[in-house]
Amino acid sequence: GDVTALDDINLQIVQGEFVAIMGASGSGKTTLMNILTCLDTATEGQVFLDGIDAAALDEEGRRRFRAEKIGLVFQ
């Protein structure tokens, strides 16, 4: 059957703010990060990144957004 990885997420991160995403195994951390970094797209709901509707970005737009707006530090 279908699996709900994320449900009712509302997250605002202010420019310059550092954020850690933590949780138990299987809680949706990787799914959330993949959506926030435009590596994956949400199957439902809306995702706005810096005021931009992520669903409106094509692959080149997502690549450019990642290059210009997102920094990641992997554990």
C-alpha positions as a printed Julia matrix, in Angstrom:
75×3 Matrix{Float64}:
  0.0    0.0     0.0
  0.86   3.66    0.04
  3.25   5.01    2.64
  2.93   8.53    4.04
  6.49   9.71    4.65
  5.58  13.26    5.72
  2.27  14.6     7.01
  1.2   18.14    7.89
  4.66  19.71    7.72
  4.92  23.49    8.1
  8.5   24.71    8.26
  9.97  28.18    7.91
 13.72  28.67    7.95
 15.05  32.23    8.04
 18.07  33.18    5.94
 21.26  32.66    7.95
 19.6   30.25   10.36
 21.22  26.87   10.99
 18.83  23.92   11.23
 19.37  20.3    12.23
 16.86  17.69   11.08
 16.8   14.84   13.6
 14.51  11.9    14.23
 14.2    8.18   14.49
 15.02   5.88   11.61
 12.17   5.92    9.1
 10.7    9.21   10.35
 11.06  11.0     6.99
 14.29  12.98    7.47
 15.78  11.98    4.12
 12.49  12.53    2.3
 12.17  16.0     3.83
 15.73  16.94    2.94
 15.37  15.63   -0.62
 12.26  17.77   -1.09
 13.8   20.87    0.53
 16.89  20.59   -1.66
 14.9   19.98   -4.86
 16.37  16.5    -5.29
 12.84  15.1    -5.13
  9.34  16.53   -5.51
  6.4   16.24   -3.16
  3.57  14.03   -4.4
  1.0   16.14   -2.54
  0.79  19.57   -0.98
  2.82  22.66   -1.74
  6.49  23.44   -1.26
  7.65  27.05   -1.42
 11.37  27.75   -1.29
 12.37  31.39   -0.91
  8.89  32.29   -2.16
  9.2   30.07   -5.24
  6.77  27.21   -5.87
  9.11  24.22   -6.15
  6.63  22.38   -8.41
  6.99  25.17  -10.99
 10.74  24.59  -11.39
 12.02  22.38  -14.18
 15.18  20.3   -13.69
 17.45  23.2   -14.7
 15.57  25.53  -12.36
 15.96  23.08   -9.48
 19.68  22.69  -10.24
 20.15  26.45  -10.33
 18.17  26.9    -7.11
 20.36  24.32   -5.33
 23.56  25.95   -6.59
 22.54  29.47   -5.59
 20.43  29.06   -2.45
 21.17  25.83   -0.59
 24.09  24.62    1.5
 24.23  21.19    3.1
 26.54  19.58    5.61
 26.17  15.81    5.71
 26.84  13.9     8.9
